[in-house]
PDB file of C-alpha atoms in Angstrom:
ATOM      1  CA  UNK A   1       0.000   0.000   0.000  1.00 68.00           C
ATOM      2  CA  UNK A   2       1.344   3.459  -0.916  1.00 90.00           C
ATOM      3  CA  UNK A   3       1.980   6.224   1.607  1.00 88.00           C
ATOM      4  CA  UNK A   4      -0.933   8.183   0.100  1.00 91.00           C
ATOM      5  CA  UNK A   5      -3.346   5.242   0.462  1.00 94.00           C
ATOM      6  CA  UNK A   6      -2.183   4.564   4.007  1.00 92.00           C
ATOM      7  CA  UNK A   7      -2.788   8.121   5.211  1.00 92.00           C
ATOM      8  CA  UNK A   8      -6.003   8.402   3.202  1.00 94.00           C
ATOM      9  CA  UNK A   9      -7.306   5.350   5.041  1.00 94.00           C
ATOM     10  CA  UNK A  10      -6.057   6.650   8.396  1.00 91.00           C
ATOM     11  CA  UNK A  11      -7.874   9.958   7.813  1.00 92.00           C
ATOM     12  CA  UNK A  12     -11.076   8.190   6.813  1.00 94.00           C
ATOM     13  CA  UNK A  13     -10.937   5.853   9.803  1.00 92.00           C
ATOM     14  CA  UNK A  14     -10.152   8.738  12.129  1.00 89.00           C
ATOM     15  CA  UNK A  15     -13.662  10.054  11.402  1.00 90.00           C
ATOM     16  CA  UNK A  16     -15.540   6.775  10.869  1.00 90.00           C
ATOM     17  CA  UNK A  17     -14.799   5.101  14.184  1.00 88.00           C
ATOM     18  CA  UNK A  18     -16.336   5.213  17.667  1.00 86.00           C
ATOM     19  CA  UNK A  19     -13.059   6.785  18.867  1.00 84.00           C
ATOM     20  CA  UNK A  20     -14.077   9.894  16.911  1.00 88.00           C
ATOM     21  CA  UNK A  21     -17.180  10.388  19.068  1.00 91.00           C
ATOM     22  CA  UNK A  22     -16.411  14.084  19.472  1.00 92.00           C
ATOM     23  CA  UNK A  23     -16.175  14.817  15.734  1.00 92.00           C
ATOM     24  CA  UNK A  24     -19.135  12.570  14.891  1.00 93.00           C
ATOM     25  CA  UNK A  25     -21.238  14.290  17.553  1.00 96.00           C
ATOM     26  CA  UNK A  26     -20.243  17.697  16.200  1.00 96.00           C
ATOM     27  CA  UNK A  27     -21.334  16.683  12.675  1.00 95.00           C
ATOM     28  CA  UNK A  28     -24.645  15.457  14.099  1.00 95.00           C
ATOM     29  CA  UNK A  29     -25.233  18.780  15.864  1.00 96.00           C
ATOM     30  CA  UNK A  30     -24.095  20.743  12.812  1.00 94.00           C
ATOM     31  CA  UNK A  31     -26.486  18.946  10.433  1.00 94.00           C
ATOM     32  CA  UNK A  32     -29.437  18.472  12.807  1.00 93.00           C
ATOM     33  CA  UNK A  33     -31.384  21.591  11.714  1.00 91.00           C
ATOM     34  CA  UNK A  34     -31.314  20.563   8.049  1.00 90.00           C
ATOM     35  CA  UNK A  35     -33.117  18.084   5.826  1.00 89.00           C
ATOM     36  CA  UNK A  36     -32.039  16.635   2.493  1.00 89.00           C
ATOM     37  CA  UNK A  37     -33.844  19.433   0.632  1.00 88.00           C
ATOM     38  CA  UNK A  38     -31.465  21.882   2.357  1.00 88.00           C
ATOM     39  CA  UNK A  39     -28.453  20.227   0.716  1.00 89.00           C
ATOM     40  CA  UNK A  40     -27.076  23.541  -0.633  1.00 89.00           C
ATOM     41  CA  UNK A  41     -27.012  25.020   2.859  1.00 89.00           C
ATOM     42  CA  UNK A  42     -25.429  21.853   4.253  1.00 92.00           C
ATOM     43  CA  UNK A  43     -22.816  21.886   1.480  1.00 90.00           C
ATOM     44  CA  UNK A  44     -21.818  25.491   2.265  1.00 92.00           C
ATOM     45  CA  UNK A  45     -21.884  24.822   6.016  1.00 93.00           C
ATOM     46  CA  UNK A  46     -19.722  21.698   5.804  1.00 91.00           C
ATOM     47  CA  UNK A  47     -17.382  23.461   3.358  1.00 91.00           C
ATOM     48  CA  UNK A  48     -16.957  26.277   5.905  1.00 93.00           C
ATOM     49  CA  UNK A  49     -16.075  23.713   8.565  1.00 94.00           C
ATOM     50  CA  UNK A  50     -13.695  21.990   6.119  1.00 92.00           C
ATOM     51  CA  UNK A  51     -11.871  25.228   5.274  1.00 92.00           C
ATOM     52  CA  UNK A  52     -11.380  25.919   8.982  1.00 94.00           C
ATOM     53  CA  UNK A  53     -10.108  22.506   9.975  1.00 93.00           C
ATOM     54  CA  UNK A  54      -7.963  22.054   6.843  1.00 92.00           C
ATOM     55  CA  UNK A  55      -6.184  25.331   7.584  1.00 94.00           C
ATOM     56  CA  UNK A  56      -5.291  24.579  11.192  1.00 94.00           C
ATOM     57  CA  UNK A  57      -4.558  20.917  10.450  1.00 91.00           C
ATOM     58  CA  UNK A  58      -1.937  22.027   7.923  1.00 90.00           C
ATOM     59  CA  UNK A  59      -0.499  24.834  10.063  1.00 92.00           C
ATOM     60  CA  UNK A  60      -0.179  22.647  13.165  1.00 90.00           C
ATOM     61  CA  UNK A  61       1.110  19.552  11.369  1.00 86.00           C
ATOM     62  CA  UNK A  62       3.780  21.572   9.547  1.00 85.00           C
ATOM     63  CA  UNK A  63       4.838  23.173  12.833  1.00 85.00           C
ATOM     64  CA  UNK A  64       3.792  26.711  11.884  1.00 89.00           C
ATOM     65  CA  UNK A  65       1.457  27.104  14.871  1.00 91.00           C
ATOM     66  CA  UNK A  66       1.755  25.666  18.357  1.00 87.00           C
ATOM     67  CA  UNK A  67      -1.048  25.173  20.847  1.00 88.00           C
ATOM     68  CA  UNK A  68      -1.970  23.603  24.151  1.00 91.00           C
ATOM     69  CA  UNK A  69      -3.302  20.137  23.308  1.00 90.00           C
ATOM     70  CA  UNK A  70      -5.225  19.832  26.552  1.00 91.00           C
ATOM     71  CA  UNK A  71      -7.007  23.117  25.893  1.00 93.00           C
ATOM     72  CA  UNK A  72      -7.977  22.073  22.346  1.00 93.00           C
ATOM     73  CA  UNK A  73      -9.284  18.703  23.526  1.00 92.00           C
ATOM     74  CA  UNK A  74     -11.479  20.557  26.046  1.00 94.00           C
ATOM     75  CA  UNK A  75     -12.635  23.135  23.464  1.00 96.00           C
ATOM     76  CA  UNK A  76     -13.897  20.487  21.020  1.00 95.00           C
ATOM     77  CA  UNK A  77     -16.803  19.429  23.299  1.00 96.00           C
ATOM     78  CA  UNK A  78     -17.496  23.129  23.909  1.00 97.00           C
ATOM     79  CA  UNK A  79     -18.013  23.603  20.133  1.00 97.00           C
ATOM     80  CA  UNK A  80     -20.575  20.798  20.219  1.00 97.00           C
ATOM     81  CA  UNK A  81     -22.344  22.270  23.246  1.00 97.00           C
ATOM     82  CA  UNK A  82     -22.587  25.719  21.633  1.00 96.00           C
ATOM     83  CA  UNK A  83     -23.876  24.232  18.360  1.00 96.00           C
ATOM     84  CA  UNK A  84     -26.454  22.054  20.142  1.00 96.00           C
ATOM     85  CA  UNK A  85     -27.648  24.972  22.288  1.00 95.00           C
ATOM     86  CA  UNK A  86     -28.008  27.151  19.169  1.00 92.00           C
ATOM     87  CA  UNK A  87     -30.109  24.377  17.611  1.00 91.00           C
ATOM     88  CA  UNK A  88     -32.310  24.085  20.697  1.00 91.00           C
ATOM     89  CA  UNK A  89     -32.804  27.847  20.771  1.00 87.00           C
ATOM     90  CA  UNK A  90     -34.046  27.762  17.171  1.00 80.00           C
ATOM     91  CA  UNK A  91     -36.348  24.725  17.388  1.00 76.00           C
ATOM     92  CA  UNK A  92     -39.425  26.671  16.264  1.00 70.00           C
ATOM     93  CA  UNK A  93     -37.608  28.560  13.518  1.00 64.00           C
ATOM     94  CA  UNK A  94     -38.174  27.369   9.952  1.00 56.00           C
ATOM     95  CA  UNK A  95     -35.684  28.277   7.235  1.00 53.00           C
ATOM     96  CA  UNK A  96     -37.147  30.558   4.588  1.00 57.00           C
ATOM     97  CA  UNK A  97     -36.137  29.986   0.945  1.00 57.00           C
ATOM     98  CA  UNK A  98     -35.017  33.618   0.612  1.00 64.00           C
ATOM     99  CA  UNK A  99     -32.594  33.491   3.539  1.00 69.00           C
ATOM    100  CA  UNK A 100     -28.967  33.767   2.371  1.00 74.00           C
ATOM    101  CA  UNK A 101     -27.100  30.535   1.816  1.00 74.00           C
ATOM    102  CA  UNK A 102     -23.545  31.889   1.821  1.00 75.00           C
ATOM    103  CA  UNK A 103     -23.746  34.794   4.280  1.00 71.00           C
ATOM    104  CA  UNK A 104     -25.413  32.830   7.081  1.00 79.00           C
ATOM    105  CA  UNK A 105     -24.346  32.845  10.740  1.00 82.00           C
ATOM    106  CA  UNK A 106     -24.024  29.014  10.957  1.00 85.00           C
ATOM    107  CA  UNK A 107     -21.343  29.126   8.227  1.00 91.00           C
ATOM    108  CA  UNK A 108     -19.216  31.556  10.256  1.00 92.00           C
ATOM    109  CA  UNK A 109     -19.659  29.342  13.305  1.00 92.00           C
ATOM    110  CA  UNK A 110     -18.707  26.269  11.248  1.00 93.00           C
ATOM    111  CA  UNK A 111     -15.533  28.014  10.041  1.00 94.00           C
ATOM    112  CA  UNK A 112     -14.454  29.097  13.531  1.00 96.00           C
ATOM    113  CA  UNK A 113     -15.240  25.723  15.061  1.00 96.00           C
ATOM    114  CA  UNK A 114     -13.417  24.049  12.164  1.00 95.00           C
ATOM    115  CA  UNK A 115     -10.240  25.860  13.244  1.00 95.00           C
ATOM    116  CA  UNK A 116     -10.517  24.184  16.657  1.00 96.00           C
ATOM    117  CA  UNK A 117     -11.302  20.733  15.264  1.00 94.00           C
ATOM    118  CA  UNK A 118      -8.370  20.968  12.831  1.00 93.00           C
ATOM    119  CA  UNK A 119      -6.014  21.379  15.766  1.00 93.00           C
ATOM    120  CA  UNK A 120      -7.609  18.279  17.282  1.00 90.00           C
ATOM    121  CA  UNK A 121      -7.047  16.335  14.044  1.00 88.00           C
ATOM    122  CA  UNK A 122      -3.414  17.469  14.034  1.00 88.00           C
ATOM    123  CA  UNK A 123      -2.827  15.888  17.470  1.00 84.00           C
ATOM    124  CA  UNK A 124      -3.611  12.482  16.006  1.00 85.00           C
ATOM    125  CA  UNK A 125      -1.748  13.038  12.723  1.00 87.00           C
ATOM    126  CA  UNK A 126       1.393  14.292  14.485  1.00 84.00           C
ATOM    127  CA  UNK A 127       1.415  11.181  16.672  1.00 83.00           C
ATOM    128  CA  UNK A 128       1.342   9.065  13.496  1.00 81.00           C
ATOM    129  CA  UNK A 129       4.053  11.032  11.699  1.00 82.00           C
ATOM    130  CA  UNK A 130       6.661  10.992  14.452  1.00 75.00           C
ATOM    131  CA  UNK A 131       9.750  12.906  13.295  1.00 71.00           C
ATOM    132  CA  UNK A 132       8.666  13.433   9.679  1.00 65.00           C
ATOM    133  CA  UNK A 133       9.469  17.149   9.342  1.00 62.00           C
ATOM    134  CA  UNK A 134       7.827  17.914   5.945  1.00 65.00           C
ATOM    135  CA  UNK A 135       4.857  15.547   5.725  1.00 83.00           C
ATOM    136  CA  UNK A 136       3.088  17.285   2.806  1.00 86.00           C
ATOM    137  CA  UNK A 137       1.901  14.115   1.044  1.00 89.00           C
ATOM    138  CA  UNK A 138       0.813  12.496   4.290  1.00 89.00           C
ATOM    139  CA  UNK A 139      -0.985  15.678   5.372  1.00 90.00           C
ATOM    140  CA  UNK A 140      -2.828  15.954   2.059  1.00 92.00           C
ATOM    141  CA  UNK A 141      -3.824  12.272   2.024  1.00 93.00           C
ATOM    142  CA  UNK A 142      -4.965  12.350   5.657  1.00 92.00           C
ATOM    143  CA  UNK A 143      -7.073  15.472   5.020  1.00 91.00           C
ATOM    144  CA  UNK A 144      -8.707  13.892   1.944  1.00 93.00           C
ATOM    145  CA  UNK A 145      -9.489  10.812   4.032  1.00 94.00           C
ATOM    146  CA  UNK A 146     -11.030  12.976   6.757  1.00 92.00           C
ATOM    147  CA  UNK A 147     -13.167  14.739   4.122  1.00 92.00           C
ATOM    148  CA  UNK A 148     -14.384  11.457   2.622  1.00 94.00           C
ATOM    149  CA  UNK A 149     -15.306  10.174   6.067  1.00 94.00           C
ATOM    150  CA  UNK A 150     -16.992  13.446   6.925  1.00 94.00           C
ATOM    151  CA  UNK A 151     -19.023  13.417   3.693  1.00 93.00           C
ATOM    152  CA  UNK A 152     -20.168   9.864   4.403  1.00 95.00           C
ATOM    153  CA  UNK A 153     -21.266  10.795   7.938  1.00 95.00           C
ATOM    154  CA  UNK A 154     -23.148  13.911   6.739  1.00 95.00           C
ATOM    155  CA  UNK A 155     -24.958  11.935   4.016  1.00 95.00           C
ATOM    156  CA  UNK A 156     -25.922   9.247   6.547  1.00 95.00           C
ATOM    157  CA  UNK A 157     -27.274  11.872   8.980  1.00 95.00           C
ATOM    158  CA  UNK A 158     -29.348  13.507   6.220  1.00 95.00           C
ATOM    159  CA  UNK A 159     -30.637  10.131   4.994  1.00 95.00           C
ATOM    160  CA  UNK A 160     -31.562   9.075   8.537  1.00 95.00           C
ATOM    161  CA  UNK A 161     -33.403  12.371   8.933  1.00 94.00           C
ATOM    162  CA  UNK A 162     -35.179  11.792   5.616  1.00 93.00           C
ATOM    163  CA  UNK A 163     -36.344   8.321   6.650  1.00 94.00           C
ATOM    164  CA  UNK A 164     -37.533   9.457  10.075  1.00 94.00           C
ATOM    165  CA  UNK A 165     -39.198  12.652   8.853  1.00 92.00           C
ATOM    166  CA  UNK A 166     -40.789  11.265   5.688  1.00 92.00           C
ATOM    167  CA  UNK A 167     -41.360   7.540   6.246  1.00 89.00           C
ATOM    168  CA  UNK A 168     -41.875   7.425  10.019  1.00 92.00           C
ATOM    169  CA  UNK A 169     -43.471  10.906  10.102  1.00 93.00           C
ATOM    170  CA  UNK A 170     -41.399  12.194  13.009  1.00 92.00           C
ATOM    171  CA  UNK A 171     -41.948  15.935  13.426  1.00 91.00           C
ATOM    172  CA  UNK A 172     -38.995  18.055  12.342  1.00 89.00           C
ATOM    173  CA  UNK A 173     -39.009  19.829  15.712  1.00 90.00           C
ATOM    174  CA  UNK A 174     -38.805  16.453  17.520  1.00 92.00           C
ATOM    175  CA  UNK A 175     -35.912  15.377  15.282  1.00 93.00           C
ATOM    176  CA  UNK A 176     -34.032  18.592  16.061  1.00 93.00           C
ATOM    177  CA  UNK A 177     -34.734  18.375  19.806  1.00 93.00           C
ATOM    178  CA  UNK A 178     -33.686  14.721  19.984  1.00 95.00           C
ATOM    179  CA  UNK A 179     -30.481  14.993  17.938  1.00 95.00           C
ATOM    180  CA  UNK A 180     -29.387  18.264  19.528  1.00 95.00           C
ATOM    181  CA  UNK A 181     -30.242  17.007  23.008  1.00 96.00           C
ATOM    182  CA  UNK A 182     -28.244  13.828  22.401  1.00 96.00           C
ATOM    183  CA  UNK A 183     -25.289  15.850  21.075  1.00 97.00           C
ATOM    184  CA  UNK A 184     -25.480  18.142  24.105  1.00 97.00           C
ATOM    185  CA  UNK A 185     -25.472  15.188  26.495  1.00 97.00           C
ATOM    186  CA  UNK A 186     -22.546  13.436  24.786  1.00 96.00           C
ATOM    187  CA  UNK A 187     -20.534  16.660  24.608  1.00 97.00           C
ATOM    188  CA  UNK A 188     -21.119  17.363  28.290  1.00 97.00           C
ATOM    189  CA  UNK A 189     -19.792  13.908  29.193  1.00 96.00           C
ATOM    190  CA  UNK A 190     -16.765  14.423  26.904  1.00 94.00           C
ATOM    191  CA  UNK A 191     -16.052  17.813  28.481  1.00 95.00           C
ATOM    192  CA  UNK A 192     -16.272  16.411  32.004  1.00 95.00           C
ATOM    193  CA  UNK A 193     -13.883  13.610  31.001  1.00 93.00           C
ATOM    194  CA  UNK A 194     -11.417  16.179  29.639  1.00 90.00           C
ATOM    195  CA  UNK A 195     -11.585  18.448  32.665  1.00 89.00           C
ATOM    196  CA  UNK A 196     -11.522  15.662  35.278  1.00 87.00           C
ATOM    197  CA  UNK A 197      -9.759  12.662  33.690  1.00 76.00           C
TER     198      UNK A 197
END
């Protein structure tokens, strides 16, 4: 297996594994307010998150920025809590077709929170790389793998929402309350574990 394939797979598995509970929970909270028909909004939102985490993943992995790993690991659950609380606050709000897709507040939040998650991704990648000082190929492959895993998770969340909302006839408000409440609970546990290991 080539170096590219190896790191591509490692990036994909870093997202698509129970060990990535924090990132999976964040994606759940991020996508909870949307349905499949909102795919353009979800695409822009996830792209904003991707831009943020790709930037800090590269900067940290290449040694351009330094950070406190413990602080970042504690901030990741905080991003989930803030996202879930924002969802719960807007449970009765319905998106209007004329609302902007690009210049929307959730996209800015996704970008900022992506910066934090990228630093979290870099912790794992740096532990894999060891003393490799210029890991450009590995960094690129790992990031592509993360994106593929992230896309799969987002599609699965939207499809699950579609099935529950359309086939089972779950109310959209109930879907949002349940998913955001679950994300809030998981994130709270993760934060407590980080603060009091």
